[in-house]
Amino acid sequence: GLSFGYSITKGPENATVLAGSDARFNCTVSAGWKVLIWLSQGSPVLTVTSSQGSLETTERFTSRNYSTGDEFTSELIIHNTQLGDSGRIECSIQQPSENNFAFLSVQVNGSLLIKNSTLTVKENQTIEIVCEALGWAPAPDIAWMTNDSWVDKSSYVTQQSPGSQGLHNALSTLTLTPRDTEVLTCLADIEALPSPQRAAVTLIFDNSATENYYSEDNRNTWVIVLAVVLSFLGIVLLVVLTVVAVRCC
C-alpha cells in the first residue's frame, strides 16, 4: 500500500442487527485513493470512485460518503436485512493486503407464547407452566421471573429444536407449587434485541378449601350453642310445669 501512497486507515466493524432493519459499515481511506469496493460474502455489491462517487446497482445496498481532512469515509447501508445476509462484509481498495472485513449477524425475533393468561391453582397444587418460543435465530435464551424476582434455573427446563428455513424453536417448562397469587413472566433474549421479549401468566391462588373449613367449623359451633340453649330452656320449662302442677294439686 505504501507504493501507492494511500491505505485503509480504519476498516468496518462487526454488527448484529434484527432482520428487517438496516446494517451499517464504515470504511475510511487516506488521501490518494481511486476505487473502493464493498463486498458481501465475497460478491461485489457497491463501488465508490473518487471521481464519480457511489455506483449503486441495487436499492438494498446504498452508501453515504464523508470527507474529513485528508481522509474519506464510505458508509455501506444494507437495507431490510435478511437472515441470508449474515456473513463477511469486506472493504477493498484493490491493493494487496489492503482488504478489511467484518462480520454481519442478522438475527430473527420470533414469537413467545404462554397459552393461558390466567390460571387458578389450589393450595399444595404443583403445576407446570409451558412457554413456547417459535421462529427465532439464533435460539433464544429463556429465563423466568415471579413478580419481580428471578426464578432459580433448577425450577425450569428449556429444550431447543430446529425449525424451518434456518430458524429455531425453544420450549421452557417451569414447575412450581404456588403459595399466593403471583405473576409469572417468561423472557426470551437474543443479542440484537434491545430488551427481552416477554410473555406472562397470572396465577390466582384459590384458598376456598381453607375458607370452607372455617365456615364448617363456625356452623358446628352454632349448632352446639343452639343445642345448649334449647336444653336449658327445656329444663326451665320442665321446672315451671312441675311447680304449676304441684300448686294445682
PDB file of C-alpha atoms in Angstrom:
ATOM      1  CA  GLY A   1       0.000   0.000   0.000  1.00  0.00           C
ATOM      2  CA  LEU A   2       2.906   2.367   0.667  1.00  0.00           C
ATOM      3  CA  SER A   3       3.919   2.271  -3.012  1.00  0.00           C
ATOM      4  CA  PHE A   4       0.566   3.781  -3.927  1.00  0.00           C
ATOM      5  CA  GLY A   5       0.617   6.319  -1.100  1.00  0.00           C
ATOM      6  CA  TYR A   6      -2.822   5.518   0.313  1.00  0.00           C
ATOM      7  CA  SER A   7      -4.330   2.828   2.540  1.00  0.00           C
ATOM      8  CA  ILE A   8      -7.345   1.830   4.633  1.00  0.00           C
ATOM      9  CA  THR A   9      -6.928   3.665   7.926  1.00  0.00           C
ATOM     10  CA  LYS A  10      -9.993   2.154   9.615  1.00  0.00           C
ATOM     11  CA  GLY A  11     -11.985  -0.815   8.391  1.00  0.00           C
ATOM     12  CA  PRO A  12     -15.571  -1.918   9.136  1.00  0.00           C
ATOM     13  CA  GLU A  13     -16.615  -3.360  12.500  1.00  0.00           C
ATOM     14  CA  ASN A  14     -18.805  -6.364  13.300  1.00  0.00           C
ATOM     15  CA  ALA A  15     -22.540  -5.689  13.505  1.00  0.00           C
ATOM     16  CA  THR A  16     -25.523  -7.621  14.891  1.00  0.00           C
ATOM     17  CA  VAL A  17     -28.979  -6.485  13.770  1.00  0.00           C
ATOM     18  CA  LEU A  18     -32.573  -7.696  13.713  1.00  0.00           C
ATOM     19  CA  ALA A  19     -33.990  -8.957  10.435  1.00  0.00           C
ATOM     20  CA  GLY A  20     -35.837  -6.195   8.620  1.00  0.00           C
ATOM     21  CA  SER A  21     -33.637  -3.398   9.972  1.00  0.00           C
ATOM     22  CA  ASP A  22     -30.647  -1.641   8.384  1.00  0.00           C
ATOM     23  CA  ALA A  23     -26.998  -2.603   8.877  1.00  0.00           C
ATOM     24  CA  ARG A  24     -24.222  -0.017   8.526  1.00  0.00           C
ATOM     25  CA  PHE A  25     -20.480  -0.417   7.964  1.00  0.00           C
ATOM     26  CA  ASN A  26     -17.806   2.286   7.633  1.00  0.00           C
ATOM     27  CA  CYS A  27     -14.508   2.143   5.757  1.00  0.00           C
ATOM     28  CA  THR A  28     -12.037   5.059   5.955  1.00  0.00           C
ATOM     29  CA  VAL A  29      -9.175   5.537   3.452  1.00  0.00           C
ATOM     30  CA  SER A  30      -6.358   8.047   3.254  1.00  0.00           C
ATOM     31  CA  ALA A  31      -5.887  10.680   0.532  1.00  0.00           C
ATOM     32  CA  GLY A  32      -4.970   9.470  -2.949  1.00  0.00           C
ATOM     33  CA  TRP A  33      -7.480   6.600  -3.160  1.00  0.00           C
ATOM     34  CA  LYS A  34      -9.160   5.895  -6.506  1.00  0.00           C
ATOM     35  CA  VAL A  35     -11.620   2.989  -6.139  1.00  0.00           C
ATOM     36  CA  LEU A  36     -13.337   1.452  -3.082  1.00  0.00           C
ATOM     37  CA  ILE A  37     -15.375  -1.723  -3.470  1.00  0.00           C
ATOM     38  CA  TRP A  38     -17.790  -3.220  -0.936  1.00  0.00           C
ATOM     39  CA  LEU A  39     -18.265  -6.995  -0.994  1.00  0.00           C
ATOM     40  CA  SER A  40     -20.865  -9.129   0.776  1.00  0.00           C
ATOM     41  CA  GLN A  41     -19.930 -12.793   1.211  1.00  0.00           C
ATOM     42  CA  GLY A  42     -17.282 -12.348  -1.491  1.00  0.00           C
ATOM     43  CA  SER A  43     -19.555 -10.745  -4.103  1.00  0.00           C
ATOM     44  CA  PRO A  44     -19.279  -7.021  -5.036  1.00  0.00           C
ATOM     45  CA  VAL A  45     -22.403  -5.103  -4.035  1.00  0.00           C
ATOM     46  CA  LEU A  46     -21.335  -1.443  -4.344  1.00  0.00           C
ATOM     47  CA  THR A  47     -18.466   0.559  -5.855  1.00  0.00           C
ATOM     48  CA  VAL A  48     -17.260   4.059  -4.915  1.00  0.00           C
ATOM     49  CA  THR A  49     -14.826   6.027  -7.088  1.00  0.00           C
ATOM     50  CA  SER A  50     -13.066   9.254  -6.220  1.00  0.00           C
ATOM     51  CA  SER A  51     -14.208  10.821  -9.497  1.00  0.00           C
ATOM     52  CA  GLN A  52     -17.855   9.687  -9.766  1.00  0.00           C
ATOM     53  CA  GLY A  53     -18.853   8.832  -6.207  1.00  0.00           C
ATOM     54  CA  SER A  54     -21.090   5.838  -5.391  1.00  0.00           C
ATOM     55  CA  LEU A  55     -22.181   3.480  -8.156  1.00  0.00           C
ATOM     56  CA  GLU A  56     -25.257   1.722  -6.724  1.00  0.00           C
ATOM     57  CA  THR A  57     -26.734  -1.218  -8.635  1.00  0.00           C
ATOM     58  CA  THR A  58     -29.474  -2.271  -6.179  1.00  0.00           C
ATOM     59  CA  GLU A  59     -31.748  -0.483  -3.729  1.00  0.00           C
ATOM     60  CA  ARG A  60     -30.767  -2.822  -0.894  1.00  0.00           C
ATOM     61  CA  PHE A  61     -27.124  -1.667  -0.890  1.00  0.00           C
ATOM     62  CA  THR A  62     -26.606   2.095  -0.743  1.00  0.00           C
ATOM     63  CA  SER A  63     -23.921   4.350   0.699  1.00  0.00           C
ATOM     64  CA  ARG A  64     -23.178   7.719   2.241  1.00  0.00           C
ATOM     65  CA  ASN A  65     -19.804   9.406   1.815  1.00  0.00           C
ATOM     66  CA  TYR A  66     -17.949  11.702   4.227  1.00  0.00           C
ATOM     67  CA  SER A  67     -14.686  13.619   3.936  1.00  0.00           C
ATOM     68  CA  THR A  68     -12.680  14.744   6.967  1.00  0.00           C
ATOM     69  CA  GLY A  69      -9.374  16.470   6.247  1.00  0.00           C
ATOM     70  CA  ASP A  70      -7.300  14.148   4.071  1.00  0.00           C
ATOM     71  CA  GLU A  71      -9.435  11.088   4.825  1.00  0.00           C
ATOM     72  CA  PHE A  72     -12.508   9.734   3.051  1.00  0.00           C
ATOM     73  CA  THR A  73     -15.162   7.512   4.697  1.00  0.00           C
ATOM     74  CA  SER A  74     -17.646   5.353   2.836  1.00  0.00           C
ATOM     75  CA  GLU A  75     -20.658   4.099   4.815  1.00  0.00           C
ATOM     76  CA  LEU A  76     -22.311   0.991   3.383  1.00  0.00           C
ATOM     77  CA  ILE A  77     -26.014   0.662   4.272  1.00  0.00           C
ATOM     78  CA  ILE A  78     -27.720  -2.710   3.849  1.00  0.00           C
ATOM     79  CA  HIS A  79     -31.486  -2.158   3.877  1.00  0.00           C
ATOM     80  CA  ASN A  80     -34.108  -4.640   5.074  1.00  0.00           C
ATOM     81  CA  THR A  81     -31.537  -7.202   6.187  1.00  0.00           C
ATOM     82  CA  GLN A  82     -32.463 -10.871   5.957  1.00  0.00           C
ATOM     83  CA  LEU A  83     -31.090 -13.990   7.624  1.00  0.00           C
ATOM     84  CA  GLY A  84     -29.212 -14.856   4.409  1.00  0.00           C
ATOM     85  CA  ASP A  85     -27.256 -11.584   4.591  1.00  0.00           C
ATOM     86  CA  SER A  86     -25.264 -12.887   7.546  1.00  0.00           C
ATOM     87  CA  GLY A  87     -21.593 -13.296   6.711  1.00  0.00           C
ATOM     88  CA  ARG A  88     -18.453 -11.441   5.760  1.00  0.00           C
ATOM     89  CA  ILE A  89     -18.632  -7.761   4.728  1.00  0.00           C
ATOM     90  CA  GLU A  90     -15.440  -6.559   3.042  1.00  0.00           C
ATOM     91  CA  CYS A  91     -13.971  -3.183   2.104  1.00  0.00           C
ATOM     92  CA  SER A  92     -11.411  -3.313  -0.734  1.00  0.00           C
ATOM     93  CA  ILE A  93      -9.272  -0.629  -2.374  1.00  0.00           C
ATOM     94  CA  GLN A  94      -7.771  -3.115  -4.846  1.00  0.00           C
ATOM     95  CA  GLN A  95      -4.339  -3.333  -3.283  1.00  0.00           C
ATOM     96  CA  PRO A  96      -2.595  -6.424  -1.907  1.00  0.00           C
ATOM     97  CA  SER A  97      -3.155  -6.860   1.839  1.00  0.00           C
ATOM     98  CA  GLU A  98      -5.452  -3.850   1.864  1.00  0.00           C
ATOM     99  CA  ASN A  99      -8.794  -5.553   2.335  1.00  0.00           C
ATOM    100  CA  ASN A 100     -10.543  -5.027   5.655  1.00  0.00           C
ATOM    101  CA  PHE A 101     -13.542  -7.090   6.675  1.00  0.00           C
ATOM    102  CA  ALA A 102     -16.131  -7.529   9.408  1.00  0.00           C
ATOM    103  CA  PHE A 103     -18.997  -9.916  10.022  1.00  0.00           C
ATOM    104  CA  LEU A 104     -22.703  -9.225   9.838  1.00  0.00           C
ATOM    105  CA  SER A 105     -25.017 -11.267  12.045  1.00  0.00           C
ATOM    106  CA  VAL A 106     -28.726 -10.990  11.218  1.00  0.00           C
ATOM    107  CA  GLN A 107     -30.986 -12.302  13.969  1.00  0.00           C
ATOM    108  CA  VAL A 108     -34.710 -13.058  13.914  1.00  0.00           C
ATOM    109  CA  ASN A 109     -37.081 -12.068  16.701  1.00  0.00           C
ATOM    110  CA  GLY A 110     -39.700 -14.837  16.761  1.00  0.00           C
ATOM    111  CA  SER A 111     -42.890 -15.307  18.769  1.00  0.00           C
ATOM    112  CA  LEU A 112     -43.248 -16.012  22.501  1.00  0.00           C
ATOM    113  CA  LEU A 113     -46.368 -17.566  23.988  1.00  0.00           C
ATOM    114  CA  ILE A 114     -47.844 -18.881  27.231  1.00  0.00           C
ATOM    115  CA  LYS A 115     -51.210 -20.404  26.296  1.00  0.00           C
ATOM    116  CA  ASN A 116     -53.105 -19.296  29.425  1.00  0.00           C
ATOM    117  CA  SER A 117     -53.120 -15.637  30.516  1.00  0.00           C
ATOM    118  CA  THR A 118     -54.652 -16.565  33.882  1.00  0.00           C
ATOM    119  CA  LEU A 119     -54.630 -19.824  35.816  1.00  0.00           C
ATOM    120  CA  THR A 120     -56.324 -20.797  39.096  1.00  0.00           C
ATOM    121  CA  VAL A 121     -54.381 -23.074  41.439  1.00  0.00           C
ATOM    122  CA  LYS A 122     -55.292 -24.653  44.753  1.00  0.00           C
ATOM    123  CA  GLU A 123     -53.287 -24.999  47.935  1.00  0.00           C
ATOM    124  CA  ASN A 124     -50.401 -27.510  47.726  1.00  0.00           C
ATOM    125  CA  GLN A 125     -51.022 -27.982  43.977  1.00  0.00           C
ATOM    126  CA  THR A 126     -47.866 -28.428  41.846  1.00  0.00           C
ATOM    127  CA  ILE A 127     -48.266 -27.131  38.291  1.00  0.00           C
ATOM    128  CA  GLU A 128     -46.265 -26.824  35.078  1.00  0.00           C
ATOM    129  CA  ILE A 129     -46.235 -23.622  33.013  1.00  0.00           C
ATOM    130  CA  VAL A 130     -45.056 -24.006  29.393  1.00  0.00           C
ATOM    131  CA  CYS A 131     -43.533 -21.129  27.407  1.00  0.00           C
ATOM    132  CA  GLU A 132     -43.079 -21.532  23.624  1.00  0.00           C
ATOM    133  CA  ALA A 133     -40.556 -19.555  21.554  1.00  0.00           C
ATOM    134  CA  LEU A 134     -41.077 -20.183  17.839  1.00  0.00           C
ATOM    135  CA  GLY A 135     -39.159 -18.994  14.763  1.00  0.00           C
ATOM    136  CA  TRP A 136     -36.028 -17.451  16.298  1.00  0.00           C
ATOM    137  CA  ALA A 137     -32.466 -17.117  15.030  1.00  0.00           C
ATOM    138  CA  PRO A 138     -30.414 -17.960  16.920  1.00  0.00           C
ATOM    139  CA  ALA A 139     -32.335 -19.947  19.548  1.00  0.00           C
ATOM    140  CA  PRO A 140     -33.162 -17.522  22.383  1.00  0.00           C
ATOM    141  CA  ASP A 141     -32.010 -17.681  25.983  1.00  0.00           C
ATOM    142  CA  ILE A 142     -35.044 -18.338  28.215  1.00  0.00           C
ATOM    143  CA  ALA A 143     -35.428 -17.146  31.802  1.00  0.00           C
ATOM    144  CA  TRP A 144     -38.365 -16.853  34.241  1.00  0.00           C
ATOM    145  CA  MET A 145     -39.456 -14.261  36.798  1.00  0.00           C
ATOM    146  CA  THR A 146     -42.052 -14.457  39.574  1.00  0.00           C
ATOM    147  CA  ASN A 147     -43.386 -10.976  40.287  1.00  0.00           C
ATOM    148  CA  ASP A 148     -40.092  -9.010  40.337  1.00  0.00           C
ATOM    149  CA  SER A 149     -37.717 -11.838  41.321  1.00  0.00           C
ATOM    150  CA  TRP A 150     -35.720 -14.218  39.113  1.00  0.00           C
ATOM    151  CA  VAL A 151     -36.695 -17.881  39.301  1.00  0.00           C
ATOM    152  CA  ASP A 152     -33.874 -20.304  40.082  1.00  0.00           C
ATOM    153  CA  LYS A 153     -32.702 -22.177  36.972  1.00  0.00           C
ATOM    154  CA  SER A 154     -33.261 -25.503  38.717  1.00  0.00           C
ATOM    155  CA  SER A 155     -37.028 -24.852  38.606  1.00  0.00           C
ATOM    156  CA  TYR A 156     -37.343 -24.951  34.818  1.00  0.00           C
ATOM    157  CA  VAL A 157     -36.095 -26.967  31.849  1.00  0.00           C
ATOM    158  CA  THR A 158     -35.579 -25.493  28.359  1.00  0.00           C
ATOM    159  CA  GLN A 159     -35.347 -27.614  25.199  1.00  0.00           C
ATOM    160  CA  GLN A 160     -34.266 -26.276  21.802  1.00  0.00           C
ATOM    161  CA  SER A 161     -35.161 -27.717  18.410  1.00  0.00           C
ATOM    162  CA  PRO A 162     -34.562 -26.756  14.761  1.00  0.00           C
ATOM    163  CA  GLY A 163     -37.406 -25.076  12.886  1.00  0.00           C
ATOM    164  CA  SER A 164     -37.959 -24.337   9.211  1.00  0.00           C
ATOM    165  CA  GLN A 165     -35.859 -22.037   6.997  1.00  0.00           C
ATOM    166  CA  GLY A 166     -32.901 -21.995   9.363  1.00  0.00           C
ATOM    167  CA  LEU A 167     -34.927 -20.810  12.362  1.00  0.00           C
ATOM    168  CA  HIS A 168     -35.009 -22.295  15.860  1.00  0.00           C
ATOM    169  CA  ASN A 169     -37.652 -23.134  18.469  1.00  0.00           C
ATOM    170  CA  ALA A 170     -37.410 -23.382  22.253  1.00  0.00           C
ATOM    171  CA  LEU A 171     -39.778 -24.893  24.834  1.00  0.00           C
ATOM    172  CA  SER A 172     -39.331 -23.973  28.505  1.00  0.00           C
ATOM    173  CA  THR A 173     -41.287 -25.752  31.270  1.00  0.00           C
ATOM    174  CA  LEU A 174     -41.463 -24.223  34.761  1.00  0.00           C
ATOM    175  CA  THR A 175     -42.543 -26.427  37.688  1.00  0.00           C
ATOM    176  CA  LEU A 176     -43.684 -24.823  40.949  1.00  0.00           C
ATOM    177  CA  THR A 177     -46.105 -25.029  43.892  1.00  0.00           C
ATOM    178  CA  PRO A 178     -47.679 -21.570  44.346  1.00  0.00           C
ATOM    179  CA  ARG A 179     -48.434 -20.269  47.840  1.00  0.00           C
ATOM    180  CA  ASP A 180     -50.025 -16.995  46.826  1.00  0.00           C
ATOM    181  CA  THR A 181     -51.381 -15.116  43.820  1.00  0.00           C
ATOM    182  CA  GLU A 182     -48.443 -14.117  41.610  1.00  0.00           C
ATOM    183  CA  VAL A 183     -47.446 -13.106  38.078  1.00  0.00           C
ATOM    184  CA  LEU A 184     -45.053 -15.412  36.206  1.00  0.00           C
ATOM    185  CA  THR A 185     -43.097 -13.963  33.278  1.00  0.00           C
ATOM    186  CA  CYS A 186     -41.188 -15.866  30.593  1.00  0.00           C
ATOM    187  CA  LEU A 187     -38.346 -13.863  28.985  1.00  0.00           C
ATOM    188  CA  ALA A 188     -36.648 -14.682  25.668  1.00  0.00           C
ATOM    189  CA  ASP A 189     -33.480 -12.831  24.664  1.00  0.00           C
ATOM    190  CA  ILE A 190     -31.035 -12.610  21.763  1.00  0.00           C
ATOM    191  CA  GLU A 191     -28.146 -10.190  21.266  1.00  0.00           C
ATOM    192  CA  ALA A 192     -29.899  -7.942  18.735  1.00  0.00           C
ATOM    193  CA  LEU A 193     -32.927  -7.292  20.964  1.00  0.00           C
ATOM    194  CA  PRO A 194     -32.713  -4.049  22.983  1.00  0.00           C
ATOM    195  CA  SER A 195     -34.688  -5.808  25.746  1.00  0.00           C
ATOM    196  CA  PRO A 196     -36.020  -9.367  26.165  1.00  0.00           C
ATOM    197  CA  GLN A 197     -39.398 -10.309  24.732  1.00  0.00           C
ATOM    198  CA  ARG A 198     -41.909 -11.220  27.484  1.00  0.00           C
ATOM    199  CA  ALA A 199     -44.966 -13.410  27.970  1.00  0.00           C
ATOM    200  CA  ALA A 200     -46.816 -13.505  31.298  1.00  0.00           C
ATOM    201  CA  VAL A 201     -49.430 -15.538  33.145  1.00  0.00           C
ATOM    202  CA  THR A 202     -51.268 -14.608  36.347  1.00  0.00           C
ATOM    203  CA  LEU A 203     -51.626 -17.412  38.904  1.00  0.00           C
ATOM    204  CA  ILE A 204     -54.727 -16.936  41.062  1.00  0.00           C
ATOM    205  CA  PHE A 205     -54.317 -18.741  44.386  1.00  0.00           C
ATOM    206  CA  ASP A 206     -57.593 -20.433  45.408  1.00  0.00           C
ATOM    207  CA  ASN A 207     -57.829 -20.850  49.190  1.00  0.00           C
ATOM    208  CA  SER A 208     -61.547 -21.724  49.201  1.00  0.00           C
ATOM    209  CA  ALA A 209     -60.757 -25.061  50.895  1.00  0.00           C
ATOM    210  CA  THR A 210     -59.432 -23.186  53.922  1.00  0.00           C
ATOM    211  CA  GLU A 211     -62.420 -20.853  53.905  1.00  0.00           C
ATOM    212  CA  ASN A 212     -64.795 -23.817  53.727  1.00  0.00           C
ATOM    213  CA  TYR A 213     -63.031 -25.365  56.716  1.00  0.00           C
ATOM    214  CA  TYR A 214     -63.594 -22.271  58.832  1.00  0.00           C
ATOM    215  CA  SER A 215     -67.186 -21.939  57.628  1.00  0.00           C
ATOM    216  CA  GLU A 216     -67.883 -25.560  58.581  1.00  0.00           C
ATOM    217  CA  ASP A 217     -66.246 -25.014  61.972  1.00  0.00           C
ATOM    218  CA  ASN A 218     -68.405 -21.934  62.596  1.00  0.00           C
ATOM    219  CA  ARG A 219     -71.557 -23.866  61.685  1.00  0.00           C
ATOM    220  CA  ASN A 220     -70.631 -26.620  64.141  1.00  0.00           C
ATOM    221  CA  THR A 221     -70.075 -24.059  66.878  1.00  0.00           C
ATOM    222  CA  TRP A 222     -73.510 -22.522  66.316  1.00  0.00           C
ATOM    223  CA  VAL A 223     -75.156 -25.954  66.410  1.00  0.00           C
ATOM    224  CA  ILE A 224     -73.543 -26.676  69.784  1.00  0.00           C
ATOM    225  CA  VAL A 225     -74.568 -23.294  71.203  1.00  0.00           C
ATOM    226  CA  LEU A 226     -78.129 -23.736  69.945  1.00  0.00           C
ATOM    227  CA  ALA A 227     -78.339 -27.221  71.461  1.00  0.00           C
ATOM    228  CA  VAL A 228     -77.160 -25.934  74.840  1.00  0.00           C
ATOM    229  CA  VAL A 229     -79.675 -23.066  74.791  1.00  0.00           C
ATOM    230  CA  LEU A 230     -82.548 -25.340  73.835  1.00  0.00           C
ATOM    231  CA  SER A 231     -81.579 -27.816  76.549  1.00  0.00           C
ATOM    232  CA  PHE A 232     -81.523 -25.047  79.149  1.00  0.00           C
ATOM    233  CA  LEU A 233     -84.908 -23.755  78.027  1.00  0.00           C
ATOM    234  CA  GLY A 234     -86.269 -27.292  78.164  1.00  0.00           C
ATOM    235  CA  ILE A 235     -85.100 -27.703  81.759  1.00  0.00           C
ATOM    236  CA  VAL A 236     -86.598 -24.338  82.778  1.00  0.00           C
ATOM    237  CA  LEU A 237     -89.914 -25.240  81.138  1.00  0.00           C
ATOM    238  CA  LEU A 238     -89.941 -28.601  82.893  1.00  0.00           C
ATOM    239  CA  VAL A 239     -89.351 -26.906  86.274  1.00  0.00           C
ATOM    240  CA  VAL A 240     -92.150 -24.403  85.658  1.00  0.00           C
ATOM    241  CA  LEU A 241     -94.604 -27.119  84.687  1.00  0.00           C
ATOM    242  CA  THR A 242     -93.675 -29.131  87.787  1.00  0.00           C
ATOM    243  CA  VAL A 243     -94.266 -26.120  90.081  1.00  0.00           C
ATOM    244  CA  VAL A 244     -97.610 -25.371  88.455  1.00  0.00           C
ATOM    245  CA  ALA A 245     -98.733 -28.984  88.777  1.00  0.00           C
ATOM    246  CA  VAL A 246     -97.753 -29.149  92.469  1.00  0.00           C
ATOM    247  CA  ARG A 247     -99.639 -25.930  93.289  1.00  0.00           C
ATOM    248  CA  CYS A 248    -102.710 -27.063  91.420  1.00  0.00           C
ATOM    249  CA  CYS A 249    -102.759 -30.378  93.250  1.00  0.00           C
TER     250      CYS A 249
END
